[in-house]
Amino acid sequence: MAPPKSATSTKDATKLAIVSSSSISPASRRVFDDHLLDFAAIQQRYSTSFNPACPLESHGLSASEAIKRLQENGPNVLTPPKKKSPIALYLECMGFFNTLLLVCGIAEFIVYGVSSDEGITVVYVGAILVIVANLNASIEFFQLLASQKALEGFLNMIPASCQVIRDGEIVAIPANQLVLGDVVSFRMGAKVPADVYIIQSADLKVDNSSLTGESEPQERTVENTMQNPLEATNLAFFSTLAVEGEAVGVVIRTGDSTVLGQIAGEIRCILVLDIEFLAPCVLNQV
């Protein structure tokens, strides 16, 4: 028995609501309009300093200010998924409803064993209840395993180190120590170390396929006419690969606040939502 169309539309509406208000922090939920700002506005918003004419000669943040911001906002990393053993995860997926079905199914077998006068129908009912309980738990179990693997895949996309300008000098630091307002440089073959506002580009092209699905490398320049931040030509996103050229930019989002971090945070919400709508369908089929 297929779910009615109204249920499908309700599912879509609910999914959109959950995606828009999932695990994204209030700070990262602000309007993403950095791509519409000019250089002066970016410097003011992130309290940083760079030379638009020659970004590599910028002062950038001071070492003390970078340490302060790192303590305030945390490292530039994605929150790893919680690790659980497969047995513990499966038992968690059983939940109250599935456990209740399982107990009722076992009770049917006990009734038949105590009094065979109940007939073979009792056995059939017990078997159906046990199967449905385990089927529901198995669906959620494999969905959660898939979400864990997806999140682990995101963690593997993060670059290990990057070049940043601090106190007027170009230094190499671990990418997880980047903070908002840092002036970073990257070139062909490197992964973008955070969400970056481009202030200088030399034929830079990035591979956004992991985020937007675009198969062709996308050019990145200091000019932008797009309203949608995912389509903005003056933004480069965390973990995307620079396939051509080089660029200098200002870090505008780090860690879980980046586009990649928000996608990773929403994966679990969407998968759990799909499970909630799939389970009733399974019961209806039975």
Short mmCIF file of C-alpha atoms in Angstrom, two decimals:
data_model
loop_
_atom_site.label_atom_id
_atom_site.label_comp_id
_atom_site.label_asym_id
_atom_site.label_seq_id
_atom_site.Cartn_x
_atom_site.Cartn_y
_atom_site.Cartn_z
CA MET A 1 0.00 0.00 0.00
CA ALA A 2 1.68 3.18 -1.20
CA PRO A 3 1.58 6.27 1.02
CA PRO A 4 -0.85 8.95 -0.17
CA LYS A 5 0.46 11.97 -2.03
CA SER A 6 -0.30 14.21 0.93
CA ALA A 7 2.08 12.14 3.06
CA THR A 8 4.84 12.61 0.50
CA SER A 9 4.35 16.36 0.41
CA THR A 10 4.31 16.46 4.21
CA LYS A 11 7.57 14.51 4.26
CA ASP A 12 9.22 16.97 1.88
CA ALA A 13 8.02 19.95 3.89
CA THR A 14 9.20 18.40 7.15
CA LYS A 15 12.57 17.51 5.63
CA LEU A 16 13.07 21.11 4.51
CA ALA A 17 12.21 22.33 8.00
CA ILE A 18 14.69 19.95 9.61
CA VAL A 19 17.45 20.82 7.14
CA SER A 20 16.96 24.53 7.76
CA SER A 21 17.10 24.14 11.54
CA SER A 22 19.32 21.10 12.06
CA SER A 23 22.62 21.07 13.92
CA ILE A 24 23.82 24.34 12.41
CA SER A 25 24.90 26.73 15.13
CA PRO A 26 23.17 30.11 15.49
CA ALA A 27 26.36 31.86 14.43
CA SER A 28 26.56 29.94 11.17
CA ARG A 29 22.84 30.33 10.54
CA ARG A 30 23.26 34.06 9.81
CA VAL A 31 22.65 35.34 6.30
CA PHE A 32 25.50 34.20 4.08
CA ASP A 33 26.14 37.44 2.18
CA ASP A 34 29.95 37.66 2.25
CA HIS A 35 30.08 37.17 -1.52
CA LEU A 36 28.12 40.42 -1.95
CA LEU A 37 30.53 42.53 0.12
CA ASP A 38 33.51 44.55 -1.10
CA PHE A 39 37.04 44.34 0.29
CA ALA A 40 36.55 47.11 2.86
CA ALA A 41 33.39 45.48 4.23
CA ILE A 42 35.13 42.10 4.53
CA GLN A 43 38.02 43.66 6.45
CA GLN A 44 35.57 45.36 8.79
CA ARG A 45 33.38 42.30 9.34
CA TYR A 46 36.28 39.99 10.17
CA SER A 47 38.54 42.60 11.79
CA THR A 48 41.44 41.69 9.56
CA SER A 49 43.95 43.54 7.38
CA PHE A 50 45.04 42.82 3.83
CA ASN A 51 46.48 44.74 0.91
CA PRO A 52 44.10 44.43 -2.08
CA ALA A 53 46.82 45.60 -4.49
CA CYS A 54 49.32 43.00 -3.29
CA PRO A 55 47.70 40.49 -0.90
CA LEU A 56 50.92 38.56 -0.26
CA GLU A 57 52.30 41.72 1.39
CA SER A 58 49.33 41.92 3.75
CA HIS A 59 49.73 42.06 7.51
CA GLY A 60 46.95 39.59 8.23
CA LEU A 61 46.10 38.73 11.81
CA SER A 62 48.59 38.93 14.64
CA ALA A 63 49.65 35.68 16.28
CA SER A 64 48.04 36.72 19.56
CA GLU A 65 44.74 37.59 17.87
CA ALA A 66 44.74 34.25 16.03
CA ILE A 67 45.21 32.39 19.32
CA LYS A 68 42.36 34.38 20.88
CA ARG A 69 39.99 33.57 18.01
CA LEU A 70 40.98 29.92 18.04
CA GLN A 71 40.05 29.73 21.72
CA GLU A 72 36.74 31.52 21.08
CA ASN A 73 35.58 29.63 17.98
CA GLY A 74 37.39 26.31 18.25
CA PRO A 75 39.58 24.52 15.71
CA ASN A 76 38.89 24.35 12.01
CA VAL A 77 37.67 20.75 12.03
CA LEU A 78 34.44 18.87 11.44
CA THR A 79 32.84 17.21 14.44
CA PRO A 80 33.53 13.47 14.00
CA PRO A 81 30.62 11.01 14.17
CA LYS A 82 30.15 9.20 17.45
CA LYS A 83 31.59 5.70 17.35
CA LYS A 84 29.46 2.78 18.54
CA SER A 85 29.88 -0.96 18.18
CA PRO A 86 27.52 -2.61 15.63
CA ILE A 87 25.78 -4.55 18.44
CA ALA A 88 25.18 -1.41 20.54
CA LEU A 89 23.99 0.46 17.44
CA TYR A 90 21.54 -2.31 16.50
CA LEU A 91 20.13 -2.49 20.03
CA GLU A 92 19.67 1.27 19.94
CA CYS A 93 17.79 0.94 16.67
CA MET A 94 15.36 -1.52 18.24
CA GLY A 95 13.87 1.26 20.34
CA PHE A 96 10.66 1.03 22.37
CA PHE A 97 8.28 0.34 19.47
CA ASN A 98 10.34 -2.44 17.88
CA THR A 99 11.06 -3.98 21.29
CA LEU A 100 7.33 -3.98 22.00
CA LEU A 101 6.65 -5.77 18.71
CA LEU A 102 9.36 -8.31 19.50
CA VAL A 103 7.98 -8.99 22.98
CA CYS A 104 4.45 -9.40 21.59
CA GLY A 105 5.73 -11.79 18.94
CA ILE A 106 7.56 -13.92 21.51
CA ALA A 107 4.45 -13.85 23.69
CA GLU A 108 2.45 -15.34 20.81
CA PHE A 109 4.89 -18.26 20.62
CA ILE A 110 4.66 -18.78 24.38
CA VAL A 111 0.86 -18.82 24.20
CA TYR A 112 0.98 -21.44 21.45
CA GLY A 113 3.46 -23.51 23.44
CA VAL A 114 1.33 -23.42 26.57
CA SER A 115 -1.96 -24.08 24.80
CA SER A 116 -1.95 -25.55 21.32
CA ASP A 117 -5.69 -24.97 21.19
CA GLU A 118 -4.99 -21.44 20.01
CA GLY A 119 -4.20 -22.78 16.55
CA ILE A 120 -1.43 -22.18 14.05
CA THR A 121 -2.64 -18.62 13.44
CA VAL A 122 -0.96 -17.57 16.68
CA VAL A 123 2.38 -18.76 15.31
CA TYR A 124 1.87 -16.81 12.09
CA VAL A 125 1.06 -13.62 14.00
CA GLY A 126 4.09 -14.10 16.28
CA ALA A 127 6.39 -14.67 13.31
CA ILE A 128 5.09 -11.54 11.53
CA LEU A 129 5.63 -9.38 14.63
CA VAL A 130 9.19 -10.66 15.13
CA ILE A 131 10.03 -10.15 11.44
CA VAL A 132 8.59 -6.62 11.35
CA ALA A 133 10.47 -5.63 14.54
CA ASN A 134 13.80 -6.83 13.15
CA LEU A 135 13.09 -5.41 9.71
CA ASN A 136 12.42 -1.95 11.16
CA ALA A 137 15.57 -2.11 13.28
CA SER A 138 17.65 -3.38 10.34
CA ILE A 139 16.52 -0.55 8.07
CA GLU A 140 17.52 2.08 10.63
CA PHE A 141 20.74 0.20 11.44
CA PHE A 142 21.99 0.18 7.84
CA GLN A 143 20.93 3.80 7.33
CA LEU A 144 22.94 4.86 10.36
CA LEU A 145 25.95 2.87 9.16
CA ALA A 146 25.67 4.67 5.81
CA SER A 147 25.55 8.06 7.55
CA GLN A 148 28.63 7.21 9.63
CA LYS A 149 30.58 6.22 6.52
CA ALA A 150 29.50 9.41 4.75
CA LEU A 151 30.64 11.56 7.66
CA GLU A 152 33.95 9.70 7.88
CA GLY A 153 34.38 10.37 4.16
CA PHE A 154 33.98 14.10 4.80
CA LEU A 155 36.73 13.97 7.43
CA ASN A 156 39.11 12.49 4.87
CA MET A 157 38.53 15.50 2.59
CA ILE A 158 40.12 17.98 5.01
CA PRO A 159 43.62 19.29 4.13
CA ALA A 160 46.42 18.76 6.65
CA SER A 161 48.22 22.11 6.34
CA CYS A 162 48.05 25.47 4.62
CA GLN A 163 49.89 28.76 4.11
CA VAL A 164 48.67 31.78 6.07
CA ILE A 165 49.83 35.37 6.45
CA ARG A 166 50.25 36.44 10.07
CA ASP A 167 52.12 39.47 11.34
CA GLY A 168 53.10 40.21 7.74
CA GLU A 169 54.83 36.86 7.19
CA ILE A 170 53.79 33.79 5.21
CA VAL A 171 53.89 30.73 7.45
CA ALA A 172 52.76 27.13 7.12
CA ILE A 173 50.37 25.96 9.85
CA PRO A 174 48.05 22.98 10.39
CA ALA A 175 44.75 23.73 8.65
CA ASN A 176 42.85 23.04 11.87
CA GLN A 177 44.40 26.18 13.40
CA LEU A 178 42.88 28.57 10.86
CA VAL A 179 40.54 31.21 12.26
CA LEU A 180 38.07 33.72 10.87
CA GLY A 181 39.89 36.63 9.22
CA ASP A 182 43.07 34.70 8.38
CA VAL A 183 44.59 35.56 5.00
CA VAL A 184 45.49 32.30 3.25
CA SER A 185 47.10 31.39 -0.06
CA PHE A 186 46.68 28.17 -2.01
CA ARG A 187 47.48 26.91 -5.48
CA MET A 188 46.90 24.10 -7.95
CA GLY A 189 46.88 20.68 -6.30
CA ALA A 190 45.95 21.97 -2.84
CA LYS A 191 42.61 21.70 -1.07
CA VAL A 192 40.93 24.89 0.05
CA PRO A 193 41.55 24.96 3.83
CA ALA A 194 38.28 26.73 4.81
CA ASP A 195 35.46 28.72 3.22
CA VAL A 196 37.41 31.57 1.64
CA TYR A 197 36.57 34.97 0.15
CA ILE A 198 38.89 35.51 -2.83
CA ILE A 199 40.92 38.75 -2.80
CA GLN A 200 43.36 37.78 -5.56
CA SER A 201 43.16 35.09 -8.23
CA ALA A 202 45.59 33.96 -10.91
CA ASP A 203 43.47 31.75 -13.19
CA LEU A 204 42.13 29.78 -10.23
CA LYS A 205 39.73 26.94 -10.96
CA VAL A 206 38.28 24.64 -8.29
CA ASP A 207 36.54 21.28 -8.37
CA ASN A 208 33.19 21.74 -6.59
CA SER A 209 31.78 18.35 -7.57
CA SER A 210 31.85 17.03 -4.00
CA LEU A 211 29.58 19.88 -2.86
CA THR A 212 27.46 21.03 -5.79
CA GLY A 213 27.75 18.15 -8.26
CA GLU A 214 29.23 20.38 -10.97
CA SER A 215 31.39 18.17 -13.15
CA GLU A 216 33.46 20.96 -14.72
CA PRO A 217 36.08 22.98 -12.78
CA GLN A 218 34.70 26.37 -11.75
CA GLU A 219 36.63 29.59 -12.25
CA ARG A 220 37.18 31.75 -9.18
CA THR A 221 37.94 35.48 -9.38
CA VAL A 222 37.55 38.63 -7.26
CA GLU A 223 34.50 39.60 -9.29
CA ASN A 224 31.03 38.22 -8.58
CA THR A 225 27.55 38.85 -9.97
CA MET A 226 25.76 35.82 -8.49
CA GLN A 227 23.31 36.12 -5.58
CA ASN A 228 23.44 32.44 -4.58
CA PRO A 229 26.58 31.89 -2.44
CA LEU A 230 27.06 28.37 -3.86
CA GLU A 231 27.30 29.91 -7.31
CA ALA A 232 29.40 32.91 -6.29
CA THR A 233 32.62 33.22 -8.26
CA ASN A 234 34.49 34.98 -5.44
CA LEU A 235 34.12 32.15 -2.92
CA ALA A 236 36.08 28.92 -2.59
CA PHE A 237 34.76 26.24 -0.26
CA PHE A 238 36.35 24.08 2.40
CA SER A 239 37.96 20.86 1.06
CA THR A 240 37.37 21.60 -2.65
CA LEU A 241 40.42 21.02 -4.85
CA ALA A 242 42.25 23.77 -6.73
CA VAL A 243 42.83 22.22 -10.16
CA GLU A 244 44.37 25.28 -11.84
CA GLY A 245 46.03 28.55 -10.87
CA GLU A 246 46.43 30.04 -7.43
CA ALA A 247 44.69 32.51 -5.15
CA VAL A 248 44.77 34.48 -1.93
CA GLY A 249 41.68 34.84 0.23
CA VAL A 250 40.20 35.63 3.62
CA VAL A 251 38.80 32.85 5.80
CA ILE A 252 35.08 33.54 6.36
CA ARG A 253 33.92 30.22 7.81
CA THR A 254 35.65 27.35 9.57
CA GLY A 255 34.83 23.84 10.78
CA ASP A 256 31.17 22.93 11.22
CA SER A 257 30.12 26.40 10.04
CA THR A 258 31.48 25.84 6.52
CA VAL A 259 29.29 24.63 3.69
CA LEU A 260 30.89 21.19 3.98
CA GLY A 261 30.34 21.17 7.74
CA GLN A 262 26.67 22.06 7.38
CA ILE A 263 26.15 19.31 4.79
CA ALA A 264 27.81 16.80 7.13
CA GLY A 265 25.60 17.96 10.01
CA GLU A 266 22.43 17.56 7.94
CA ILE A 267 23.14 14.07 6.58
CA ARG A 268 22.12 12.32 9.79
CA CYS A 269 18.92 14.41 10.11
CA ILE A 270 17.81 13.58 6.57
CA LEU A 271 18.56 9.86 6.92
CA VAL A 272 16.69 9.59 10.22
CA LEU A 273 13.74 11.44 8.68
CA ASP A 274 13.65 8.97 5.77
CA ILE A 275 13.61 6.08 8.27
CA GLU A 276 10.63 7.58 10.11
CA PHE A 277 8.59 7.64 6.92
CA LEU A 278 9.85 4.30 5.62
CA ALA A 279 8.93 2.27 8.69
CA PRO A 280 5.15 2.94 8.47
CA CYS A 281 5.27 1.94 4.79
CA VAL A 282 6.83 -1.42 5.76
CA LEU A 283 4.11 -2.00 8.35
CA ASN A 284 1.41 -1.16 5.80
CA GLN A 285 2.86 -3.68 3.36
CA VAL A 286 2.69 -6.39 6.06
#
